[in-house]
mmCIF file with all atom_site columns, C-alpha atoms in Angstrom:
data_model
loop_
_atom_site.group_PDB
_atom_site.id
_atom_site.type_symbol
_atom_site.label_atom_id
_atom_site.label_alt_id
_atom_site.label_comp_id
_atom_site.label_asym_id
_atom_site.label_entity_id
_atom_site.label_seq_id
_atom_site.pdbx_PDB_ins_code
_atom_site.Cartn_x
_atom_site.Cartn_y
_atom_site.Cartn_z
_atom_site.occupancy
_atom_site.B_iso_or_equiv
_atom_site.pdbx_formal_charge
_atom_site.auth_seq_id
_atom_site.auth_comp_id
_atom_site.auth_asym_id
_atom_site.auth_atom_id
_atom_site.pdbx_PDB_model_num
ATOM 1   C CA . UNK A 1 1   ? -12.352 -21.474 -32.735 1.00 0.00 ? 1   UNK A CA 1
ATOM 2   C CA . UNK A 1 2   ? -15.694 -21.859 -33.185 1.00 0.00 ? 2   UNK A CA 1
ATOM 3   C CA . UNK A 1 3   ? -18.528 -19.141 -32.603 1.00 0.00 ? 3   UNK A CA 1
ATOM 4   C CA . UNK A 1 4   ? -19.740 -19.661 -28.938 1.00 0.00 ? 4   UNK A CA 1
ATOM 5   C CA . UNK A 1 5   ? -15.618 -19.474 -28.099 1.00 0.00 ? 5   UNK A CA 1
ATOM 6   C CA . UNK A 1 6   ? -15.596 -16.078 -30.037 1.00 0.00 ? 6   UNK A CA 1
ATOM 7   C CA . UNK A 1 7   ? -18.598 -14.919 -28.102 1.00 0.00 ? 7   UNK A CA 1
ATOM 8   C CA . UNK A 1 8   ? -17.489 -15.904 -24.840 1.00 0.00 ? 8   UNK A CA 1
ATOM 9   C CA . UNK A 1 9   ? -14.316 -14.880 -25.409 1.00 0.00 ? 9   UNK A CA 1
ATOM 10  C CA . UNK A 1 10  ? -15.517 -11.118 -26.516 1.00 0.00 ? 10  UNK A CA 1
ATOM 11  C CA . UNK A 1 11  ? -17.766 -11.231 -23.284 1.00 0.00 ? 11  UNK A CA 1
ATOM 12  C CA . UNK A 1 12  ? -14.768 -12.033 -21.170 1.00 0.00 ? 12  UNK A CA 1
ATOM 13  C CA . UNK A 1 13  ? -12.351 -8.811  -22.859 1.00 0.00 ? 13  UNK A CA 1
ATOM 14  C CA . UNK A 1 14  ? -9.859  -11.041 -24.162 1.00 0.00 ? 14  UNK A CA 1
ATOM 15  C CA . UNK A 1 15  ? -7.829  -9.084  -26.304 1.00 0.00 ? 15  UNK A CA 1
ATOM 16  C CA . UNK A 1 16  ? -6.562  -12.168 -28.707 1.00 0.00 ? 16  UNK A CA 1
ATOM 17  C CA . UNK A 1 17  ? -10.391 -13.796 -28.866 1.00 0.00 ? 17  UNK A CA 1
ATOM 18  C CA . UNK A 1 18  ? -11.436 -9.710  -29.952 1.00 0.00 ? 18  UNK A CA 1
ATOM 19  C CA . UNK A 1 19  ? -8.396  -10.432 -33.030 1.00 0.00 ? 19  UNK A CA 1
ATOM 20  C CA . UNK A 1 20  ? -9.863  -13.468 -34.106 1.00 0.00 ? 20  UNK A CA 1
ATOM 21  C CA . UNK A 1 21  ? -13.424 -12.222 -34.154 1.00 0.00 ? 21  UNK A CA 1
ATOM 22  C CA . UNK A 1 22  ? -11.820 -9.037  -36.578 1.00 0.00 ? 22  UNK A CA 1
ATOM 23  C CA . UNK A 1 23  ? -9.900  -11.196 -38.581 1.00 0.00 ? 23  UNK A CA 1
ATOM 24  C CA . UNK A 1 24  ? -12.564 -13.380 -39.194 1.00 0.00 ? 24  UNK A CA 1
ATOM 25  C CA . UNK A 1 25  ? -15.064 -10.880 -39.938 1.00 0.00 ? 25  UNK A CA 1
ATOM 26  C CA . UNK A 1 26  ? -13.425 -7.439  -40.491 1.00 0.00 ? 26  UNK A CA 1
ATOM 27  C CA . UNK A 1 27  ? -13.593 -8.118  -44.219 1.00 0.00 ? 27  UNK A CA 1
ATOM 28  C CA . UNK A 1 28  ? -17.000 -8.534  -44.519 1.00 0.00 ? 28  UNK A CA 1
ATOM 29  C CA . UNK A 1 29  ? -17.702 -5.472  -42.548 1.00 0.00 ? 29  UNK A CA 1
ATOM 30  C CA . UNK A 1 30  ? -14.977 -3.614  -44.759 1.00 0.00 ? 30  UNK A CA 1
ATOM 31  C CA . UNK A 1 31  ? -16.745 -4.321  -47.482 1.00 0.00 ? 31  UNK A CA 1
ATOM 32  C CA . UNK A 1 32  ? -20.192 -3.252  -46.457 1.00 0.00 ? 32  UNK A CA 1
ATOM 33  C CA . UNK A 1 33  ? -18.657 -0.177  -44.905 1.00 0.00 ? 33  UNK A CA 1
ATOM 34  C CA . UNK A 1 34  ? -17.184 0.623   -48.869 1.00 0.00 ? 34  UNK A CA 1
ATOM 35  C CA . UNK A 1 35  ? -20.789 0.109   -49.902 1.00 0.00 ? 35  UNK A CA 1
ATOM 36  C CA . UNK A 1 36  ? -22.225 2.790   -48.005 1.00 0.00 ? 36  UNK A CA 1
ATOM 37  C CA . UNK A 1 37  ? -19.512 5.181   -47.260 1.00 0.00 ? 37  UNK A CA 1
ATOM 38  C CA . UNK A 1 38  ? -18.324 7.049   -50.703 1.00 0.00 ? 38  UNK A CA 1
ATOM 39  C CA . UNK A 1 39  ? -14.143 6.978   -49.195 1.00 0.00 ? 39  UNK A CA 1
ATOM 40  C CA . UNK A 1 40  ? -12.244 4.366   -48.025 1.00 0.00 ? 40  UNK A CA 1
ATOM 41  C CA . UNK A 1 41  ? -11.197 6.941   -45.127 1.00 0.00 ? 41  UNK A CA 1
ATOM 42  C CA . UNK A 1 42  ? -14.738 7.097   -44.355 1.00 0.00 ? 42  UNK A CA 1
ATOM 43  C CA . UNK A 1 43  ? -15.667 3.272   -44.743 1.00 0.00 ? 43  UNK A CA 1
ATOM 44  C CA . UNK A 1 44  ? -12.184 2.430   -42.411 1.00 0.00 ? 44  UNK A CA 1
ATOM 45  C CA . UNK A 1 45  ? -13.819 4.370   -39.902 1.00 0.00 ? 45  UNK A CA 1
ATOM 46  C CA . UNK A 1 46  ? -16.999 2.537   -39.711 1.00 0.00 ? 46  UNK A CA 1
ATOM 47  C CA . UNK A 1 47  ? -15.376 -0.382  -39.639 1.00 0.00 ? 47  UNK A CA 1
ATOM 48  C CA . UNK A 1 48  ? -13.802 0.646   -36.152 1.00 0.00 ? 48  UNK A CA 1
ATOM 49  C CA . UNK A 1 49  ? -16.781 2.168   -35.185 1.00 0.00 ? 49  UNK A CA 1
ATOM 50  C CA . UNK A 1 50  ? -18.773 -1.451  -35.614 1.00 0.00 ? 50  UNK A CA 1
ATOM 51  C CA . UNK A 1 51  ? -15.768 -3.532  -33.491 1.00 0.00 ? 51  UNK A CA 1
ATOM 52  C CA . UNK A 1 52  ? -15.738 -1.198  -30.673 1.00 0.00 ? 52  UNK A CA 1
ATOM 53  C CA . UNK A 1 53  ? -19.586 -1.623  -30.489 1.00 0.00 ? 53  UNK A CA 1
ATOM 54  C CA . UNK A 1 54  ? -19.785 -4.953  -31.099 1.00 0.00 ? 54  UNK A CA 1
ATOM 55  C CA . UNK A 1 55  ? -16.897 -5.835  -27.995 1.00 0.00 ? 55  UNK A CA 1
ATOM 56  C CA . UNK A 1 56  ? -18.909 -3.113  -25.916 1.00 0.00 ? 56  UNK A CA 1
ATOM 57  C CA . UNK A 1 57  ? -22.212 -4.809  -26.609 1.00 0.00 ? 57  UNK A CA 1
ATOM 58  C CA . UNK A 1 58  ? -21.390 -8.378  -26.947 1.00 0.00 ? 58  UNK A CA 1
ATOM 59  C CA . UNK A 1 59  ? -23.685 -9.081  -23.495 1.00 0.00 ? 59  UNK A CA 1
ATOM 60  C CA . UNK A 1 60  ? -26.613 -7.485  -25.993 1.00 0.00 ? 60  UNK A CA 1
ATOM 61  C CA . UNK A 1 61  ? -25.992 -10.481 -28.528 1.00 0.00 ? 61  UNK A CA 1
ATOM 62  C CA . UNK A 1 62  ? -28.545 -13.370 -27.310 1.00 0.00 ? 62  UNK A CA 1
ATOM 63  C CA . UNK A 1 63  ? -28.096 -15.826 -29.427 1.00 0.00 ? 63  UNK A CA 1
ATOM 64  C CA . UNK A 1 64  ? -30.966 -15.241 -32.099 1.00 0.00 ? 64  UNK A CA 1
ATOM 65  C CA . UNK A 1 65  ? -29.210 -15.588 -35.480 1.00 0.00 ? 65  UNK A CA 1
ATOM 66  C CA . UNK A 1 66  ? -25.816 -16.065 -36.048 1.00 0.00 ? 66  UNK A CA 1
ATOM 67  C CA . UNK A 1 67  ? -23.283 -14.011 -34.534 1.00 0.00 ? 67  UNK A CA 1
ATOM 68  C CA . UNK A 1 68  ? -21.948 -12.778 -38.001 1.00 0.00 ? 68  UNK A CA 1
ATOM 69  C CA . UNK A 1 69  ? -25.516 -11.565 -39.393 1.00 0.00 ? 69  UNK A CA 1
ATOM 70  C CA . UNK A 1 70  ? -25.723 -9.310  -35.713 1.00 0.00 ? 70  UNK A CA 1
ATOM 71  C CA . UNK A 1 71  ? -22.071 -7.807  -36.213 1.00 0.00 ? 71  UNK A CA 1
ATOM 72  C CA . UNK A 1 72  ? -23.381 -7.040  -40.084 1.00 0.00 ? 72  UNK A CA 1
ATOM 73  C CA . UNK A 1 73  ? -26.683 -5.467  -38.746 1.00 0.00 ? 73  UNK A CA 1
ATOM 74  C CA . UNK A 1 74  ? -24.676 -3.141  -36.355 1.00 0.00 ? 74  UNK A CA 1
ATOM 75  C CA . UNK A 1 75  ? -22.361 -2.273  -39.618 1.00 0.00 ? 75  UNK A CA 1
ATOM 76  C CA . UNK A 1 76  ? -25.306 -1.405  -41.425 1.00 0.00 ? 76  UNK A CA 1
ATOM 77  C CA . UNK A 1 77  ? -26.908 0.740   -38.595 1.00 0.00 ? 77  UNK A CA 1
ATOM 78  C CA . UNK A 1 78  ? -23.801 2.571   -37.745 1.00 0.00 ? 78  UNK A CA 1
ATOM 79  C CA . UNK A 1 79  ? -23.270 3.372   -41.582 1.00 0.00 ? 79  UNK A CA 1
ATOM 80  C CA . UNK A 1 80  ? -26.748 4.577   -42.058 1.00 0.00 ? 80  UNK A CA 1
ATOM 81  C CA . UNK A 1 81  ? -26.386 6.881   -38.590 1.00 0.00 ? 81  UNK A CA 1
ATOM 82  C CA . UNK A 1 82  ? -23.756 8.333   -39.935 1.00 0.00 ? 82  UNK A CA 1
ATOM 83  C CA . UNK A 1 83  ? -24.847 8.980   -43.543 1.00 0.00 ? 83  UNK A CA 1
ATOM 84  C CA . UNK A 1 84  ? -28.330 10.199  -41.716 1.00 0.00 ? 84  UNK A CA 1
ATOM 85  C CA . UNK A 1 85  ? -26.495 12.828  -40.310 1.00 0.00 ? 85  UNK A CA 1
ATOM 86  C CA . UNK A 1 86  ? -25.001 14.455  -43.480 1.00 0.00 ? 86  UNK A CA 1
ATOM 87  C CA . UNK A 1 87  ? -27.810 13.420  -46.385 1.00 0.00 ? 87  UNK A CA 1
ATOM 88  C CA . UNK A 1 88  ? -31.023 14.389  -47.031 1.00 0.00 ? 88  UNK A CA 1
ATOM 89  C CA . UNK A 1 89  ? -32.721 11.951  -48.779 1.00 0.00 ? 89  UNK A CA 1
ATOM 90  C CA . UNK A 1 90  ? -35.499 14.340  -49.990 1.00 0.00 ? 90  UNK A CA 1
ATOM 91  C CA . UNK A 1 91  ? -33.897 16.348  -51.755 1.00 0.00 ? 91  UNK A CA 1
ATOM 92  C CA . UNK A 1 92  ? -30.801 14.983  -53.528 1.00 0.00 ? 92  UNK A CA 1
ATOM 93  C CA . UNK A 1 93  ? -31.922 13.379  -56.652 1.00 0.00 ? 93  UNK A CA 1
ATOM 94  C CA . UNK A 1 94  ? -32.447 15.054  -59.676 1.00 0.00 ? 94  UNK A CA 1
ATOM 95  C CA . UNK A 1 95  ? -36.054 16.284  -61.206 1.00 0.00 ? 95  UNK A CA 1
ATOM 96  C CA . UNK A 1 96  ? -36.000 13.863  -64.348 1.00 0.00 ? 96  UNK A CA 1
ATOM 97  C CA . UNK A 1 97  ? -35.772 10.639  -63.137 1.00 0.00 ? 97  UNK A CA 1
ATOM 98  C CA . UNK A 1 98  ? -36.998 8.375   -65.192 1.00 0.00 ? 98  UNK A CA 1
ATOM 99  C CA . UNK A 1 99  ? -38.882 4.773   -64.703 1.00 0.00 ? 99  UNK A CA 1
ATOM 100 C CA . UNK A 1 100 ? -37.836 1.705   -65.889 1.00 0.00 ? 100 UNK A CA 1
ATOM 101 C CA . UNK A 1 101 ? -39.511 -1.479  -66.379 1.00 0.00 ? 101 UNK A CA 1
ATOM 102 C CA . UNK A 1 102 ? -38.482 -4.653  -63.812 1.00 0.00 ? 102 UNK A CA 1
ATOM 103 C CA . UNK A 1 103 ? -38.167 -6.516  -67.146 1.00 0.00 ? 103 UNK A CA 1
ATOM 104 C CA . UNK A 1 104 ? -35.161 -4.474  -68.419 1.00 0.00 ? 104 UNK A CA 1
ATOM 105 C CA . UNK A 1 105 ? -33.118 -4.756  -65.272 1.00 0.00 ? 105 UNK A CA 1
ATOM 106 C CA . UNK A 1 106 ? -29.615 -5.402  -66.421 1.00 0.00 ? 106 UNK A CA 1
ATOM 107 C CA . UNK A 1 107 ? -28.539 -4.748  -62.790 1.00 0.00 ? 107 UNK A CA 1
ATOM 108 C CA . UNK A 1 108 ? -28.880 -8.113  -61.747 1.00 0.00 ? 108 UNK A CA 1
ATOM 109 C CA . UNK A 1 109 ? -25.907 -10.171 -63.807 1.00 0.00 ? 109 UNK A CA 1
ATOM 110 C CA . UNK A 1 110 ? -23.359 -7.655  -62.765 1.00 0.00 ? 110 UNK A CA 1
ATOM 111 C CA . UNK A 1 111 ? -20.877 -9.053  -60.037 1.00 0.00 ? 111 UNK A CA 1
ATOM 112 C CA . UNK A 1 112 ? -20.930 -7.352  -56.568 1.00 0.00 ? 112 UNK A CA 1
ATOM 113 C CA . UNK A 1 113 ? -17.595 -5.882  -56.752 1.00 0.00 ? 113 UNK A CA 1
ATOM 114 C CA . UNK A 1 114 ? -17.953 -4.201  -59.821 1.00 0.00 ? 114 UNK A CA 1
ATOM 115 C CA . UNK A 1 115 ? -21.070 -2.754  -58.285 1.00 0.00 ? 115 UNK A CA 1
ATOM 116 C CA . UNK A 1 116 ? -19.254 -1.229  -55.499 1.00 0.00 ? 116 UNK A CA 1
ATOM 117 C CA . UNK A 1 117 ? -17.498 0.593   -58.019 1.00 0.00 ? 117 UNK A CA 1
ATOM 118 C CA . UNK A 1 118 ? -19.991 1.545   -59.935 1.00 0.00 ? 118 UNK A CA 1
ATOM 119 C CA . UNK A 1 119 ? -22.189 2.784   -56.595 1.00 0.00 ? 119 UNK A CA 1
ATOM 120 C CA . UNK A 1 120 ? -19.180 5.228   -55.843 1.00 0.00 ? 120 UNK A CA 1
ATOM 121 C CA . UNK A 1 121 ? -20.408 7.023   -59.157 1.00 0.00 ? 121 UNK A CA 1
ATOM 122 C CA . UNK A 1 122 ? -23.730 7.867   -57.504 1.00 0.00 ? 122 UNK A CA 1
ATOM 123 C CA . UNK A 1 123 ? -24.852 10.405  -55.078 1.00 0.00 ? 123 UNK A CA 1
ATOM 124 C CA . UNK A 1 124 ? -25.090 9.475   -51.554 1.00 0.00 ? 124 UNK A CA 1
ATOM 125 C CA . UNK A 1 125 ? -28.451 9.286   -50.777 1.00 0.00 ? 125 UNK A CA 1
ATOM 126 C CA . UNK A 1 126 ? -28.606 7.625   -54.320 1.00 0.00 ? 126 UNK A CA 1
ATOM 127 C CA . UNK A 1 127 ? -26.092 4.854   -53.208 1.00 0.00 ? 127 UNK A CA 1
ATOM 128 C CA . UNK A 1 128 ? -27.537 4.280   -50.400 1.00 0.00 ? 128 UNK A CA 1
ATOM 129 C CA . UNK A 1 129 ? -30.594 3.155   -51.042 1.00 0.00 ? 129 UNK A CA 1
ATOM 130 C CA . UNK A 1 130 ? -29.731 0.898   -54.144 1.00 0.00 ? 130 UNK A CA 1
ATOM 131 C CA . UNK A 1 131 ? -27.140 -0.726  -51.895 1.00 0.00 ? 131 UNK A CA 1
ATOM 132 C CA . UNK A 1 132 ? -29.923 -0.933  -49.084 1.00 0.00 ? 132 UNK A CA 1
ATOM 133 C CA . UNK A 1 133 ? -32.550 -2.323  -51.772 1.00 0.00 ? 133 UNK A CA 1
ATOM 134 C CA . UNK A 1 134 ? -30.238 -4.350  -54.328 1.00 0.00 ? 134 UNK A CA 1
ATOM 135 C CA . UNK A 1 135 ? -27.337 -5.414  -52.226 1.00 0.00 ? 135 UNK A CA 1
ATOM 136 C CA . UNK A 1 136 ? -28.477 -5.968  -48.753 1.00 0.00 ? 136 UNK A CA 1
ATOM 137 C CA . UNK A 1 137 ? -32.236 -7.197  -49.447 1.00 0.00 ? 137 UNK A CA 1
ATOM 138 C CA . UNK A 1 138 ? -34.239 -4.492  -47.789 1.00 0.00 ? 138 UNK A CA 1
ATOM 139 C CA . UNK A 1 139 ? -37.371 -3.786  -48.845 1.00 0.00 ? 139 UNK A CA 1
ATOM 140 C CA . UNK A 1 140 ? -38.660 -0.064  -49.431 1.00 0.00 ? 140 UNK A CA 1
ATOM 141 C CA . UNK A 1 141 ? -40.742 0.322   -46.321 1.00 0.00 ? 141 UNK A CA 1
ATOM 142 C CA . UNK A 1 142 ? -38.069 -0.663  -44.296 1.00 0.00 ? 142 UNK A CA 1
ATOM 143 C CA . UNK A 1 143 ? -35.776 1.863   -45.770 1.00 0.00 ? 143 UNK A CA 1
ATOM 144 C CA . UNK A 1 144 ? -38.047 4.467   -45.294 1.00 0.00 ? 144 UNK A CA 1
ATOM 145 C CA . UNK A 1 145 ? -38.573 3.712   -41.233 1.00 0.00 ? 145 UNK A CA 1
ATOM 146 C CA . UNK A 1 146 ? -34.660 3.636   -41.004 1.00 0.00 ? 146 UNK A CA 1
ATOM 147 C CA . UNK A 1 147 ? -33.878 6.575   -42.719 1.00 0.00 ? 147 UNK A CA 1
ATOM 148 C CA . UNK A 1 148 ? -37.117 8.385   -41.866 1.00 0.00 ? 148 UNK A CA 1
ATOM 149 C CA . UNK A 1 149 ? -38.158 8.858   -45.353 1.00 0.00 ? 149 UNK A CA 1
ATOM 150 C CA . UNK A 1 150 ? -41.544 8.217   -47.207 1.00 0.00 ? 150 UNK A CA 1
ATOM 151 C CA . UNK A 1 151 ? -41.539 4.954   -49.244 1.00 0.00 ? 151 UNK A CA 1
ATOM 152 C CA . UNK A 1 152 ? -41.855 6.767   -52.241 1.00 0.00 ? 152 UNK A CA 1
ATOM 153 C CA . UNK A 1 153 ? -38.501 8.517   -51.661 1.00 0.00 ? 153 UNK A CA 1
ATOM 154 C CA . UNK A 1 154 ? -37.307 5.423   -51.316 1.00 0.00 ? 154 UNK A CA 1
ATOM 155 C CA . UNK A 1 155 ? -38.789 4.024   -54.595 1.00 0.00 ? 155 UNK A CA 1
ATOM 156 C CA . UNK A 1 156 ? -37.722 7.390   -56.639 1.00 0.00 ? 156 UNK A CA 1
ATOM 157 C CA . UNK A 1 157 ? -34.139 6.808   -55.720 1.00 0.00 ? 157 UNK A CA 1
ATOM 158 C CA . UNK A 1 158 ? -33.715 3.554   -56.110 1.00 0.00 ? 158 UNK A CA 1
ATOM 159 C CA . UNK A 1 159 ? -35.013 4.364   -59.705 1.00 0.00 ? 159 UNK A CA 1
ATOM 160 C CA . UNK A 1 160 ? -33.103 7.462   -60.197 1.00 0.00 ? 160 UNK A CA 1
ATOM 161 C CA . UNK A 1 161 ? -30.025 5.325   -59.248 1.00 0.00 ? 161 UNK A CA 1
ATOM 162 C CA . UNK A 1 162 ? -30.880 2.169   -61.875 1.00 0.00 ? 162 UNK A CA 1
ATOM 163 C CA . UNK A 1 163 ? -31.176 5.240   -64.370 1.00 0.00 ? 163 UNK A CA 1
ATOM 164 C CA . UNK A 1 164 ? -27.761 6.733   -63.361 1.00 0.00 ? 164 UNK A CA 1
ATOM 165 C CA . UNK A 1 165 ? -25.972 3.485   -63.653 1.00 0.00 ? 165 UNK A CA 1
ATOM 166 C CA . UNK A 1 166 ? -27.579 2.588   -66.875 1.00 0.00 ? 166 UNK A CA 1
ATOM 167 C CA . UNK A 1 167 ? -27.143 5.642   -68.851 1.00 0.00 ? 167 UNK A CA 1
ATOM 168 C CA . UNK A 1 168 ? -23.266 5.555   -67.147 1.00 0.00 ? 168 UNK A CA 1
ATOM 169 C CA . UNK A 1 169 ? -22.594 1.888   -67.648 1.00 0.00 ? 169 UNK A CA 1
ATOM 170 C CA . UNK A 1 170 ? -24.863 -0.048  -69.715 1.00 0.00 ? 170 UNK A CA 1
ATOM 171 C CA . UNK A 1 171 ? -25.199 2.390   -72.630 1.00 0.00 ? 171 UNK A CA 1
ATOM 172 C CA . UNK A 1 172 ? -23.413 -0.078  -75.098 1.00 0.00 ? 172 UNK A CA 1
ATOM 173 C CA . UNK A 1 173 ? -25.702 -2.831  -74.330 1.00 0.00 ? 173 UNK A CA 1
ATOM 174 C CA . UNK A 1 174 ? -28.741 -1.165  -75.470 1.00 0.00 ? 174 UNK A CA 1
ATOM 175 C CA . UNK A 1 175 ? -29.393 -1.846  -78.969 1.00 0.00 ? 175 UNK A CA 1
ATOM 176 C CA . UNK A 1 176 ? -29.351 1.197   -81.354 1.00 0.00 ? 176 UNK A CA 1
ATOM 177 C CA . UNK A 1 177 ? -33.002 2.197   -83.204 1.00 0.00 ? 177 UNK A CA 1
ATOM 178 C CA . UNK A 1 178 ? -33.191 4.013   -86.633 1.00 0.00 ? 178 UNK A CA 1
ATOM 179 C CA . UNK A 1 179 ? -33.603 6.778   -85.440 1.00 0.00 ? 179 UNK A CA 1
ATOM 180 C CA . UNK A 1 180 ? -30.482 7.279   -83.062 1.00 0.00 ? 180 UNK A CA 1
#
């Protein structure tokens, strides 16, 4: 079936056209959902959460980007509403974070599921901004107007998470000195 039958399909209520459109996409939305949420409980949730809206709203969808990219946008929103509710972004990093240079950014050759398991390790507000920033492409001032945050907030815990995962993961790959 190809898109404009899913959409049309969704628009009418059909029940079977609504299964192919989750089957088709559901793990993709699973699997941002597991990104942002820290249980699978949780990230299950959002997943229903994101179907029922998208059948509910499918007369919203007009046609400006593909249909998959607009069901992943509404996953995305409906994650961040719901981690909005319970995180505060300003306050849930530690004191000594430390900077580190774009240069030594080991984050980039590490393969996206590993990630996801690595991103559980990190506090929520933490996670969610690396996976906002690294993962999904956003960049810091649009964090900061969708979580209502300053971009240096942003910035800080995007660092603070690097750090986190570093120190956690990568310790073996940094190369001893003399005097360690």
């Amino acid at each position: 079936m190809i898109e404009t039958d899913l959409i049309n399909g969704c628009k009418k209520q059909d029940r079977r056209t609504q299964q192919l459109v989750y089957n088709r996409y559901g793990a993709k939305v699973l699997g941002i959902c597991r990104r942002y949420m820290k249980d699978r409980e949780r990230a299950e949730e959002m997943v229903m959460n994101t179907f029922l809206s998208v059948f509910q709203k499918i007369d919203q969808y007009n046609n400006k980007g593909s249909f998959e990219g607009w069901i992943l946008r509404i996953t995305v929103n409906y994650c961040l509403s719901e981690l909005r509710k319970k995180t505060n972004f300003n306050t849930e990093i530690s004191h000594d974070i430390i900077q580190l240079s774009d240069r030594n950014n080991t984050l980039d050759s590490i393969d996206r599921e590993d990630i996801e398991k690595m991103l559980a390790t990190l506090p929520e507000s933490a996670r969610i901004i690396f996976n906002m920033h690294a993962i999904e492409g956003y960049k810091h001032k649009e964090i900061a107007e969708q979580l209502n945050i300053s971009e240096g907030t942003s910035k800080s815990q995007l660092n603070y998470a690097k750090e986190k995962l570093k120190k956690t993961f990568f310790t073996e790959f940094v190369p001893k000195t003399k005097n360690s």
